mmCIF file of C-alpha atoms and ligand atoms in Angstrom:
data_model
loop_
_atom_site.group_PDB
_atom_site.id
_atom_site.type_symbol
_atom_site.label_atom_id
_atom_site.label_comp_id
_atom_site.label_asym_id
_atom_site.label_seq_id
_atom_site.Cartn_x
_atom_site.Cartn_y
_atom_site.Cartn_z
ATOM 1 C CA UNK B 1269 291.937 181.431 114.095
ATOM 2 C CA UNK B 1270 295.098 180.490 111.897
ATOM 3 C CA UNK B 1271 294.625 176.849 110.826
ATOM 4 C CA UNK B 1272 297.672 174.296 111.283
ATOM 5 C CA UNK B 1273 299.373 172.525 108.619
ATOM 6 C CA UNK B 1274 297.599 169.484 106.908
ATOM 7 C CA UNK B 1275 300.037 166.779 107.239
ATOM 8 C CA UNK B 1276 300.412 164.171 104.322
ATOM 9 C CA UNK B 1277 300.228 161.204 106.645
ATOM 10 C CA UNK B 1278 299.106 160.912 110.136
ATOM 11 C CA UNK B 1279 298.570 157.492 112.104
ATOM 12 C CA UNK B 1280 295.227 157.416 113.796
ATOM 13 C CA UNK B 1281 296.152 155.854 117.289
ATOM 14 C CA UNK B 1282 293.105 155.458 120.092
ATOM 15 C CA UNK B 1283 292.786 154.437 123.490
ATOM 16 C CA UNK B 1284 292.425 150.994 122.117
ATOM 17 C CA UNK B 1285 295.812 150.756 120.833
ATOM 18 C CA UNK B 1286 297.113 152.182 123.808
ATOM 19 C CA UNK B 1287 295.586 149.897 125.999
ATOM 20 C CA UNK B 1288 296.402 146.850 123.980
ATOM 21 C CA UNK B 1289 300.293 147.838 124.342
ATOM 22 C CA UNK B 1290 299.638 148.291 128.159
ATOM 23 C CA UNK B 1291 298.432 144.829 128.442
ATOM 24 C CA UNK B 1292 301.506 143.112 126.572
ATOM 25 C CA UNK B 1293 303.978 145.077 128.715
ATOM 26 C CA UNK B 1294 302.018 144.002 131.783
ATOM 27 C CA UNK B 1295 301.824 140.615 130.564
ATOM 28 C CA UNK B 1296 305.748 140.067 130.503
ATOM 29 C CA UNK B 1297 305.540 138.364 127.114
ATOM 30 C CA UNK B 1298 307.286 140.710 124.827
ATOM 31 C CA UNK B 1299 307.882 138.564 121.515
ATOM 32 C CA UNK B 1300 306.819 135.397 120.234
ATOM 33 C CA UNK B 1301 303.452 135.166 122.161
ATOM 34 C CA UNK B 1302 299.887 134.589 121.602
ATOM 35 C CA UNK B 1303 299.164 138.178 119.653
ATOM 36 C CA UNK B 1304 301.649 137.436 116.978
ATOM 37 C CA UNK B 1305 299.950 134.383 116.279
ATOM 38 C CA UNK B 1306 296.460 136.140 116.949
ATOM 39 C CA UNK B 1307 297.211 138.627 114.175
ATOM 40 C CA UNK B 1308 298.402 136.255 111.559
ATOM 41 C CA UNK B 1309 295.390 134.568 112.120
ATOM 42 C CA UNK B 1310 293.104 137.532 111.794
ATOM 43 C CA UNK B 1311 295.110 138.898 108.837
ATOM 44 C CA UNK B 1312 294.849 135.712 106.932
ATOM 45 C CA UNK B 1313 290.983 135.703 107.545
ATOM 46 C CA UNK B 1314 290.785 139.233 106.430
ATOM 47 C CA UNK B 1315 292.830 138.227 103.006
ATOM 48 C CA UNK B 1316 290.846 135.306 102.341
ATOM 49 C CA UNK B 1317 294.202 132.991 102.556
ATOM 50 C CA UNK B 1318 295.230 130.076 104.685
ATOM 51 C CA UNK B 1319 298.514 131.350 106.043
ATOM 52 C CA UNK B 1320 299.990 134.615 107.218
ATOM 53 C CA UNK B 1321 303.495 135.114 108.619
ATOM 54 C CA UNK B 1322 304.282 138.437 110.539
ATOM 55 C CA UNK B 1323 307.684 139.885 110.016
ATOM 56 C CA UNK B 1324 309.771 142.986 111.190
ATOM 57 C CA UNK B 1325 308.906 145.214 108.377
ATOM 58 C CA UNK B 1326 307.409 145.214 104.594
ATOM 59 C CA UNK B 1327 310.853 145.015 103.333
ATOM 60 C CA UNK B 1328 311.693 141.700 105.329
ATOM 61 C CA UNK B 1329 308.486 140.321 104.220
ATOM 62 C CA UNK B 1330 309.544 140.788 100.390
ATOM 63 C CA UNK B 1331 312.952 139.444 101.375
ATOM 64 C CA UNK B 1332 311.447 136.362 102.887
ATOM 65 C CA UNK B 1333 308.750 136.050 100.032
ATOM 66 C CA UNK B 1334 311.273 135.925 97.575
ATOM 67 C CA UNK B 1335 313.639 133.518 99.536
ATOM 68 C CA UNK B 1336 310.624 131.142 100.292
ATOM 69 C CA UNK B 1337 310.022 131.038 96.514
ATOM 70 C CA UNK B 1338 313.704 129.750 95.807
ATOM 71 C CA UNK B 1339 314.525 132.972 94.273
ATOM 72 C CA UNK B 1340 318.316 133.618 94.500
ATOM 73 C CA UNK B 1341 321.576 134.310 92.224
ATOM 74 C CA UNK B 1342 321.124 133.904 88.407
ATOM 75 C CA UNK B 1343 317.347 134.587 88.647
ATOM 76 C CA UNK B 1344 315.495 137.737 86.868
ATOM 77 C CA UNK B 1345 312.444 139.070 88.918
ATOM 78 C CA UNK B 1346 310.311 141.442 86.596
ATOM 79 C CA UNK B 1347 308.979 144.748 88.496
ATOM 80 C CA UNK B 1348 308.326 148.411 88.324
ATOM 81 C CA UNK B 1349 310.479 150.860 88.771
ATOM 82 C CA UNK B 1350 308.022 153.650 89.830
ATOM 83 C CA UNK B 1351 307.920 152.228 93.467
ATOM 84 C CA UNK B 1352 309.468 152.664 96.998
ATOM 85 C CA UNK B 1353 313.136 151.674 96.406
ATOM 86 C CA UNK B 1354 312.355 148.414 99.185
ATOM 87 C CA UNK B 1355 310.372 146.543 96.127
ATOM 88 C CA UNK B 1356 313.596 146.053 94.206
ATOM 89 C CA UNK B 1357 315.913 146.074 96.923
ATOM 90 C CA UNK B 1358 314.230 143.073 98.483
ATOM 91 C CA UNK B 1359 315.062 141.587 94.727
ATOM 92 C CA UNK B 1360 318.722 142.322 95.236
ATOM 93 C CA UNK B 1361 319.055 140.974 98.631
ATOM 94 C CA UNK B 1362 318.374 137.307 97.585
ATOM 95 C CA UNK B 1363 321.103 137.924 94.767
ATOM 96 C CA UNK B 1364 318.627 137.888 91.977
ATOM 97 C CA UNK B 1365 318.604 140.667 89.298
ATOM 98 C CA UNK B 1366 315.441 143.166 89.054
ATOM 99 C CA UNK B 1367 314.269 143.441 85.733
ATOM 100 C CA UNK B 1368 312.473 146.594 85.054
ATOM 101 C CA UNK B 1369 309.332 147.345 82.666
ATOM 102 C CA UNK B 1370 307.673 150.351 82.332
ATOM 103 C CA UNK B 1371 303.986 151.527 83.815
ATOM 104 C CA UNK B 1372 300.625 152.138 82.292
ATOM 105 C CA UNK B 1373 300.270 155.632 82.617
ATOM 106 C CA UNK B 1374 296.713 155.899 83.668
ATOM 107 C CA UNK B 1375 297.127 153.710 86.705
ATOM 108 C CA UNK B 1376 301.074 154.145 87.477
ATOM 109 C CA UNK B 1377 300.947 150.334 87.581
ATOM 110 C CA UNK B 1378 303.174 147.998 85.818
ATOM 111 C CA UNK B 1379 302.283 147.287 82.202
ATOM 112 C CA UNK B 1380 301.291 143.626 81.607
ATOM 113 C CA UNK B 1381 302.063 143.539 78.134
ATOM 114 C CA UNK B 1382 305.626 144.682 78.694
ATOM 115 C CA UNK B 1383 306.063 142.210 81.559
ATOM 116 C CA UNK B 1384 304.991 139.382 78.951
ATOM 117 C CA UNK B 1385 308.007 140.514 76.849
ATOM 118 C CA UNK B 1386 310.131 141.075 79.837
ATOM 119 C CA UNK B 1387 310.176 137.113 80.265
ATOM 120 C CA UNK B 1388 313.495 135.468 79.594
ATOM 121 C CA UNK B 1389 314.559 131.659 80.298
ATOM 122 C CA UNK B 1390 316.381 133.125 83.611
ATOM 123 C CA UNK B 1391 312.974 134.929 84.717
ATOM 124 C CA UNK B 1392 311.370 133.018 88.075
ATOM 125 C CA UNK B 1393 309.125 135.728 89.374
ATOM 126 C CA UNK B 1394 306.789 138.679 88.836
ATOM 127 C CA UNK B 1395 306.613 141.220 91.533
ATOM 128 C CA UNK B 1396 303.648 143.828 90.665
ATOM 129 C CA UNK B 1397 303.225 146.769 93.278
ATOM 130 C CA UNK B 1398 299.792 147.748 93.892
ATOM 131 C CA UNK B 1399 300.928 151.305 93.745
ATOM 132 C CA UNK B 1400 299.241 153.877 96.063
ATOM 133 C CA UNK B 1401 296.545 151.351 96.863
ATOM 134 C CA UNK B 1402 295.216 150.606 93.496
ATOM 135 C CA UNK B 1403 295.870 146.930 92.395
ATOM 136 C CA UNK B 1404 297.789 145.780 89.332
ATOM 137 C CA UNK B 1405 296.441 144.156 86.416
ATOM 138 C CA UNK B 1406 295.894 140.847 88.246
ATOM 139 C CA UNK B 1407 294.138 139.061 85.711
ATOM 140 C CA UNK B 1408 296.930 139.568 83.019
ATOM 141 C CA UNK B 1409 299.677 139.510 85.183
ATOM 142 C CA UNK B 1410 298.479 136.048 86.846
ATOM 143 C CA UNK B 1411 297.811 134.867 83.267
ATOM 144 C CA UNK B 1412 301.383 135.383 82.224
ATOM 145 C CA UNK B 1413 302.785 133.743 85.403
ATOM 146 C CA UNK B 1414 300.537 130.770 84.778
ATOM 147 C CA UNK B 1415 301.385 130.485 81.461
ATOM 148 C CA UNK B 1416 305.413 130.983 82.098
ATOM 149 C CA UNK B 1417 305.514 128.967 85.415
ATOM 150 C CA UNK B 1418 306.498 132.140 87.247
ATOM 151 C CA UNK B 1419 305.855 132.892 91.033
ATOM 152 C CA UNK B 1420 303.745 135.944 91.771
ATOM 153 C CA UNK B 1421 304.922 137.855 94.548
ATOM 154 C CA UNK B 1422 302.463 141.043 95.150
ATOM 155 C CA UNK B 1423 303.902 144.100 96.905
ATOM 156 C CA UNK B 1424 300.717 144.981 98.780
ATOM 157 C CA UNK B 1425 302.531 147.137 101.361
ATOM 158 C CA UNK B 1426 300.350 150.185 99.947
ATOM 159 C CA UNK B 1427 297.032 148.482 99.613
ATOM 160 C CA UNK B 1428 295.738 146.500 102.709
ATOM 161 C CA UNK B 1429 292.256 145.751 101.790
ATOM 162 C CA UNK B 1430 292.080 146.745 98.220
ATOM 163 C CA UNK B 1431 290.408 144.030 95.718
ATOM 164 C CA UNK B 1432 290.588 143.001 92.291
ATOM 165 C CA UNK B 1433 287.074 141.857 90.980
ATOM 166 C CA UNK B 1434 286.072 141.358 94.637
ATOM 167 C CA UNK B 1435 289.032 139.448 95.680
ATOM 168 C CA UNK B 1436 291.672 140.740 98.280
ATOM 169 C CA UNK B 1437 295.252 141.867 97.093
ATOM 170 C CA UNK B 1438 297.722 139.572 98.790
ATOM 171 C CA UNK B 1439 295.435 136.401 97.637
ATOM 172 C CA UNK B 1440 296.353 135.891 94.191
ATOM 173 C CA UNK B 1441 300.013 135.102 94.639
ATOM 174 C CA UNK B 1442 302.084 135.526 97.843
ATOM 175 C CA UNK B 1443 301.228 138.758 99.244
ATOM 176 C CA UNK B 1444 303.839 141.269 101.205
ATOM 177 C CA UNK B 1445 302.288 144.337 103.225
ATOM 178 C CA UNK B 1446 303.759 147.069 105.639
ATOM 179 C CA UNK B 1447 302.648 148.398 109.160
ATOM 180 C CA UNK B 1448 304.771 151.299 108.884
ATOM 181 C CA UNK B 1449 303.141 154.469 110.529
ATOM 182 C CA UNK B 1450 302.055 155.960 107.234
ATOM 183 C CA UNK B 1451 300.224 153.009 105.822
ATOM 184 C CA UNK B 1452 296.671 152.411 105.744
ATOM 185 C CA UNK B 1453 296.910 150.511 109.027
ATOM 186 C CA UNK B 1454 300.413 150.645 111.206
ATOM 187 C CA UNK B 1455 301.889 148.622 113.857
ATOM 188 C CA UNK B 1456 304.454 151.219 114.326
ATOM 189 C CA UNK B 1457 306.609 148.853 112.122
ATOM 190 C CA UNK B 1458 305.921 145.200 110.803
ATOM 191 C CA UNK B 1459 305.012 143.378 107.770
ATOM 192 C CA UNK B 1460 302.885 140.242 106.980
ATOM 193 C CA UNK B 1461 303.098 137.684 104.187
ATOM 194 C CA UNK B 1462 300.019 136.278 102.951
ATOM 195 C CA UNK B 1463 299.637 132.907 100.988
ATOM 196 C CA UNK B 1464 297.942 129.856 100.255
ATOM 197 C CA UNK B 1465 300.627 127.446 99.542
ATOM 198 C CA UNK B 1466 301.742 125.526 102.596
ATOM 199 C CA UNK B 1467 305.085 125.138 101.484
ATOM 200 C CA UNK B 1468 306.142 128.622 101.112
ATOM 201 C CA UNK B 1469 304.433 129.583 104.452
ATOM 202 C CA UNK B 1470 306.549 127.183 106.083
ATOM 203 C CA UNK B 1471 309.950 128.217 104.473
ATOM 204 C CA UNK B 1472 309.133 131.586 105.446
ATOM 205 C CA UNK B 1473 308.286 130.781 109.222
ATOM 206 C CA UNK B 1474 311.697 128.693 108.936
ATOM 207 C CA UNK B 1475 313.828 131.688 107.757
ATOM 208 C CA UNK B 1476 311.908 134.024 109.752
ATOM 209 C CA UNK B 1477 313.407 132.771 112.846
ATOM 210 C CA UNK B 1478 317.070 131.373 112.033
ATOM 211 C CA UNK B 1479 316.200 128.366 109.958
ATOM 212 C CA UNK B 1480 315.155 126.779 113.649
ATOM 213 C CA UNK B 1481 312.264 124.635 113.877
ATOM 214 C CA UNK B 1482 313.518 122.606 116.624
ATOM 215 C CA UNK B 1483 315.330 124.897 119.196
ATOM 216 C CA UNK B 1484 319.064 125.304 118.154
ATOM 217 C CA UNK B 1485 318.783 122.892 115.385
ATOM 218 C CA UNK B 1486 319.507 125.410 112.260
ATOM 219 C CA UNK B 1487 318.473 123.596 108.864
ATOM 220 C CA UNK B 1488 318.818 127.062 106.665
ATOM 221 C CA UNK B 1489 320.639 130.295 106.993
ATOM 222 C CA UNK B 1490 317.723 132.148 108.464
ATOM 223 C CA UNK B 1491 317.329 135.533 110.169
ATOM 224 C CA UNK B 1492 315.904 137.488 112.669
ATOM 225 C CA UNK B 1493 312.794 138.985 110.919
ATOM 226 C CA UNK B 1494 310.105 138.594 113.735
ATOM 227 C CA UNK B 1495 307.379 141.028 115.083
ATOM 228 C CA UNK B 1496 307.268 141.611 118.557
ATOM 229 C CA UNK B 1497 304.082 141.315 120.786
ATOM 230 C CA UNK B 1498 303.737 145.139 121.146
ATOM 231 C CA UNK B 1499 303.539 145.465 117.198
ATOM 232 C CA UNK B 1500 300.950 142.711 116.868
ATOM 233 C CA UNK B 1501 299.016 143.921 119.661
ATOM 234 C CA UNK B 1502 298.690 147.286 117.660
ATOM 235 C CA UNK B 1503 298.106 145.541 114.243
ATOM 236 C CA UNK B 1504 295.293 143.621 115.694
ATOM 237 C CA UNK B 1505 293.597 146.842 116.947
ATOM 238 C CA UNK B 1506 294.329 148.578 113.565
ATOM 239 C CA UNK B 1507 292.985 145.693 111.514
ATOM 240 C CA UNK B 1508 289.616 146.064 113.145
ATOM 241 C CA UNK B 1509 289.431 149.543 112.168
ATOM 242 C CA UNK B 1510 290.952 149.266 108.546
ATOM 243 C CA UNK B 1511 287.859 148.823 106.747
ATOM 244 C CA UNK B 1512 286.565 152.281 108.239
ATOM 245 C CA UNK B 1513 289.908 153.797 107.525
ATOM 246 C CA UNK B 1514 289.917 152.876 104.038
ATOM 247 C CA UNK B 1515 285.969 154.135 103.633
ATOM 248 C CA UNK B 1516 287.258 157.267 104.960
ATOM 249 C CA UNK B 1517 290.035 157.500 102.542
ATOM 250 C CA UNK B 1518 287.795 156.423 99.672
ATOM 251 C CA UNK B 1519 285.176 159.206 100.807
ATOM 252 C CA UNK B 1520 288.018 162.277 101.000
ATOM 253 C CA UNK B 1521 289.266 160.850 97.340
ATOM 254 C CA UNK B 1522 285.753 161.032 96.050
ATOM 255 C CA UNK B 1523 285.249 164.561 97.594
ATOM 256 C CA UNK B 1524 288.813 165.699 95.837
ATOM 257 C CA UNK B 1525 287.784 163.856 92.679
ATOM 258 C CA UNK B 1526 284.506 165.795 92.357
ATOM 259 C CA UNK B 1527 285.962 169.309 93.361
ATOM 260 C CA UNK B 1528 289.464 169.374 91.882
ATOM 261 C CA UNK B 1529 289.309 171.241 88.406
ATOM 262 C CA UNK B 1530 292.833 171.786 86.919
ATOM 263 C CA UNK B 1531 294.897 168.844 87.492
ATOM 264 C CA UNK B 1532 294.178 164.944 86.398
ATOM 265 C CA UNK B 1533 292.732 163.049 89.230
ATOM 266 C CA UNK B 1534 293.167 159.285 89.990
ATOM 267 C CA UNK B 1535 291.654 156.778 87.611
ATOM 268 C CA UNK B 1536 289.865 153.761 89.245
ATOM 269 C CA UNK B 1537 288.952 151.219 86.430
ATOM 270 C CA UNK B 1538 285.888 148.723 86.527
ATOM 271 C CA UNK B 1539 286.307 145.714 88.922
ATOM 272 C CA UNK B 1540 289.379 147.805 90.945
ATOM 273 C CA UNK B 1541 288.695 148.797 94.585
ATOM 274 C CA UNK B 1542 291.459 151.593 95.475
ATOM 275 C CA UNK B 1543 292.228 152.058 99.021
ATOM 276 C CA UNK B 1544 293.794 155.459 98.354
ATOM 277 C CA UNK B 1545 296.996 154.924 100.334
ATOM 278 C CA UNK B 1546 297.892 158.097 98.614
ATOM 279 C CA UNK B 1547 295.947 160.354 96.356
ATOM 280 C CA UNK B 1548 298.031 161.339 93.277
ATOM 281 C CA UNK B 1549 297.129 163.527 90.913
ATOM 282 C CA UNK B 1550 299.199 164.605 87.409
ATOM 283 C CA UNK B 1551 300.179 168.108 86.863
ATOM 284 C CA UNK B 1552 301.348 168.781 83.384
ATOM 285 C CA UNK B 1553 303.126 171.240 81.621
ATOM 286 C CA UNK B 1554 305.970 171.821 84.227
ATOM 287 C CA UNK B 1555 303.579 172.992 86.736
ATOM 288 C CA UNK B 1556 304.358 170.553 89.615
ATOM 289 C CA UNK B 1557 306.885 171.826 91.481
ATOM 290 C CA UNK B 1558 305.152 175.320 91.484
ATOM 291 C CA UNK B 1559 302.118 173.960 92.703
ATOM 292 C CA UNK B 1560 303.901 171.963 95.330
ATOM 293 C CA UNK B 1561 305.781 174.877 96.820
ATOM 294 C CA UNK B 1562 302.493 176.808 96.993
ATOM 295 C CA UNK B 1563 300.750 174.080 98.578
ATOM 296 C CA UNK B 1564 303.264 173.827 101.216
ATOM 297 C CA UNK B 1565 303.241 177.647 101.721
ATOM 298 C CA UNK B 1566 299.582 177.230 102.156
ATOM 299 C CA UNK B 1567 300.319 174.448 105.041
ATOM 300 C CA UNK B 1568 299.151 171.710 102.847
ATOM 301 C CA UNK B 1569 301.263 168.998 103.111
ATOM 302 C CA UNK B 1570 301.959 167.516 99.474
ATOM 303 C CA UNK B 1571 304.566 165.288 98.718
ATOM 304 C CA UNK B 1572 306.142 163.762 95.474
ATOM 305 C CA UNK B 1573 305.869 160.146 95.656
ATOM 306 C CA UNK B 1574 308.381 159.519 94.112
ATOM 307 C CA UNK B 1575 310.777 162.175 92.461
ATOM 308 C CA UNK B 1576 312.942 159.243 90.998
ATOM 309 C CA UNK B 1577 312.712 156.066 89.648
ATOM 310 C CA UNK B 1578 314.214 152.788 91.349
ATOM 311 C CA UNK B 1579 317.014 152.453 88.324
ATOM 312 C CA UNK B 1580 317.906 156.205 88.866
ATOM 313 C CA UNK B 1581 319.153 155.780 92.119
ATOM 314 C CA UNK B 1582 322.843 155.369 93.081
ATOM 315 C CA UNK B 1583 323.154 151.560 93.948
ATOM 316 C CA UNK B 1584 321.325 150.873 90.658
ATOM 317 C CA UNK B 1585 323.463 152.941 88.477
ATOM 318 C CA UNK B 1586 326.598 152.100 90.074
ATOM 319 C CA UNK B 1587 325.525 148.572 89.479
ATOM 320 C CA UNK B 1588 325.116 149.368 85.598
ATOM 321 C CA UNK B 1589 321.111 149.877 85.120
ATOM 322 C CA UNK B 1590 320.704 152.498 82.362
ATOM 323 C CA UNK B 1591 317.242 151.862 81.587
ATOM 324 C CA UNK B 1592 315.334 154.497 80.094
ATOM 325 C CA UNK B 1593 311.311 153.895 80.559
ATOM 326 C CA UNK B 1594 309.226 156.782 78.991
ATOM 327 C CA UNK B 1595 306.008 156.718 81.132
ATOM 328 C CA UNK B 1596 307.824 156.072 84.307
ATOM 329 C CA UNK B 1597 310.031 158.935 83.599
ATOM 330 C CA UNK B 1598 307.356 161.283 82.586
ATOM 331 C CA UNK B 1599 305.108 160.159 85.816
ATOM 332 C CA UNK B 1600 308.119 161.356 87.920
ATOM 333 C CA UNK B 1601 308.091 164.661 86.684
ATOM 334 C CA UNK B 1602 304.162 165.159 87.181
ATOM 335 C CA UNK B 1603 302.570 163.425 90.052
ATOM 336 C CA UNK B 1604 301.767 165.345 93.167
ATOM 337 C CA UNK B 1605 299.969 163.370 96.235
ATOM 338 C CA UNK B 1606 297.718 165.384 97.963
ATOM 339 C CA UNK B 1607 296.668 164.632 101.863
ATOM 340 C CA UNK B 1608 293.705 161.761 101.868
ATOM 341 C CA UNK B 1609 294.078 160.231 105.087
ATOM 342 C CA UNK B 1610 291.091 159.527 107.563
ATOM 343 C CA UNK B 1611 292.346 161.865 109.977
ATOM 344 C CA UNK B 1612 291.203 164.953 107.605
ATOM 345 C CA UNK B 1613 288.270 166.979 108.515
ATOM 346 C CA UNK B 1614 285.949 168.582 106.047
ATOM 347 C CA UNK B 1615 287.776 171.800 106.408
ATOM 348 C CA UNK B 1616 291.017 170.268 105.744
ATOM 349 C CA UNK B 1617 289.474 168.999 102.389
ATOM 350 C CA UNK B 1618 287.811 172.305 101.506
ATOM 351 C CA UNK B 1619 291.153 173.895 102.086
ATOM 352 C CA UNK B 1620 292.864 171.428 99.773
ATOM 353 C CA UNK B 1621 290.511 171.631 97.131
ATOM 354 C CA UNK B 1622 290.621 175.558 97.352
ATOM 355 C CA UNK B 1623 294.606 175.576 97.186
ATOM 356 C CA UNK B 1624 295.140 173.337 94.262
ATOM 357 C CA UNK B 1625 292.364 175.095 92.205
ATOM 358 C CA UNK B 1626 293.599 178.335 93.053
ATOM 359 C CA UNK B 1627 297.303 177.648 92.624
ATOM 360 C CA UNK B 1628 297.367 175.592 89.241
HETATM 361 C C1 PLP P 1388 306.331 150.910 102.578
HETATM 362 C C2 PLP P 1388 306.640 150.056 101.354
HETATM 363 C C3 PLP P 1388 307.493 149.313 101.510
HETATM 364 C C4 PLP P 1388 308.281 148.808 102.564
HETATM 365 O O1 PLP P 1388 307.895 148.287 103.785
HETATM 366 P P1 PLP P 1388 308.621 148.879 105.391
HETATM 367 O O2 PLP P 1388 307.470 148.309 106.242
HETATM 368 O O3 PLP P 1388 308.814 150.480 105.057
HETATM 369 O O4 PLP P 1388 309.961 147.982 105.254
HETATM 370 C C5 PLP P 1388 307.932 148.147 100.245
HETATM 371 N N1 PLP P 1388 307.376 148.324 99.220
HETATM 372 C C6 PLP P 1388 306.396 149.391 99.042
HETATM 373 C C7 PLP P 1388 305.595 149.630 97.652
HETATM 374 C C8 PLP P 1388 306.058 150.067 100.276
HETATM 375 O O5 PLP P 1388 305.198 151.245 100.257
#
């Protein structure tokens, strides 16, 4: 029998999610009902924070979190160029300016020494990304933020459940999560903001819904960034499965790291819990694209996250960005992500190992 292709990601939707969605449809309450509130409460408890605010996506969570911290025109926000473009776009949406600093080549996350050096009198926030499910160096980033009076906005869109020194990401500053289908848990689309700051939470709730506390009285220019009851119903079920999904990702990653011989496997520094949103290896010496093509031919859904840096994308170039950050630029030429999702079988894992070891 010819085995089918192994996808890079696959949402795991079971009978519980289907039943939860049907229940919402039958209830007739499709928006602004009890399930969004229940999902927020459960997510806040899971992350160990006082507040969680559900949104329509991870992108709108980031946008709202920045606005709630008062970030706007004239401000600078320090972030990484090696991320999905939404991390930086959210900064632009507020009128502030993303300032890119280079990454640590071992973890792919923002380099805290460079963060410190990039602080100017205009800097208002640091926006680290917990890329691929590995927390950024939070001790040192929190120390810079505290010493300089800066907000900390964590892009945890790839890191649901990841921990730094036994503390969940999203609880160090204001956390932003995504529930897009490829993430560690899904709600089809959706996002969540987590925070211990009462004022930030209040501001997020206000701006999420047209700046409206009392019906048709608008205190501020807000948005419609709401999550639906259908999304929340799926998200609640998925949150209950998240630890199991992450454990399966970690076991798959451990298997790959044990058996892959020819590529540089992911680093997990002491004190960090990696939840392997992606299992990303480095393929040096210009062999990455050849390996990628060979794996695709063999039905193994490898992908390059990301083939370019944010400042190399057209919207940023046309704004005059001309950064040159060597560690990040080297990474985009060498990284390759292999399937690690919880839907993989033992056969799938064997095929991935065999394919990489044979082709590289
Ligand atoms: C997925 C993702 C986002 C955006 O989330 P959406 O729900 O797709 O809007 C932002 N940042 C990172 C790092 C992501 O991976």
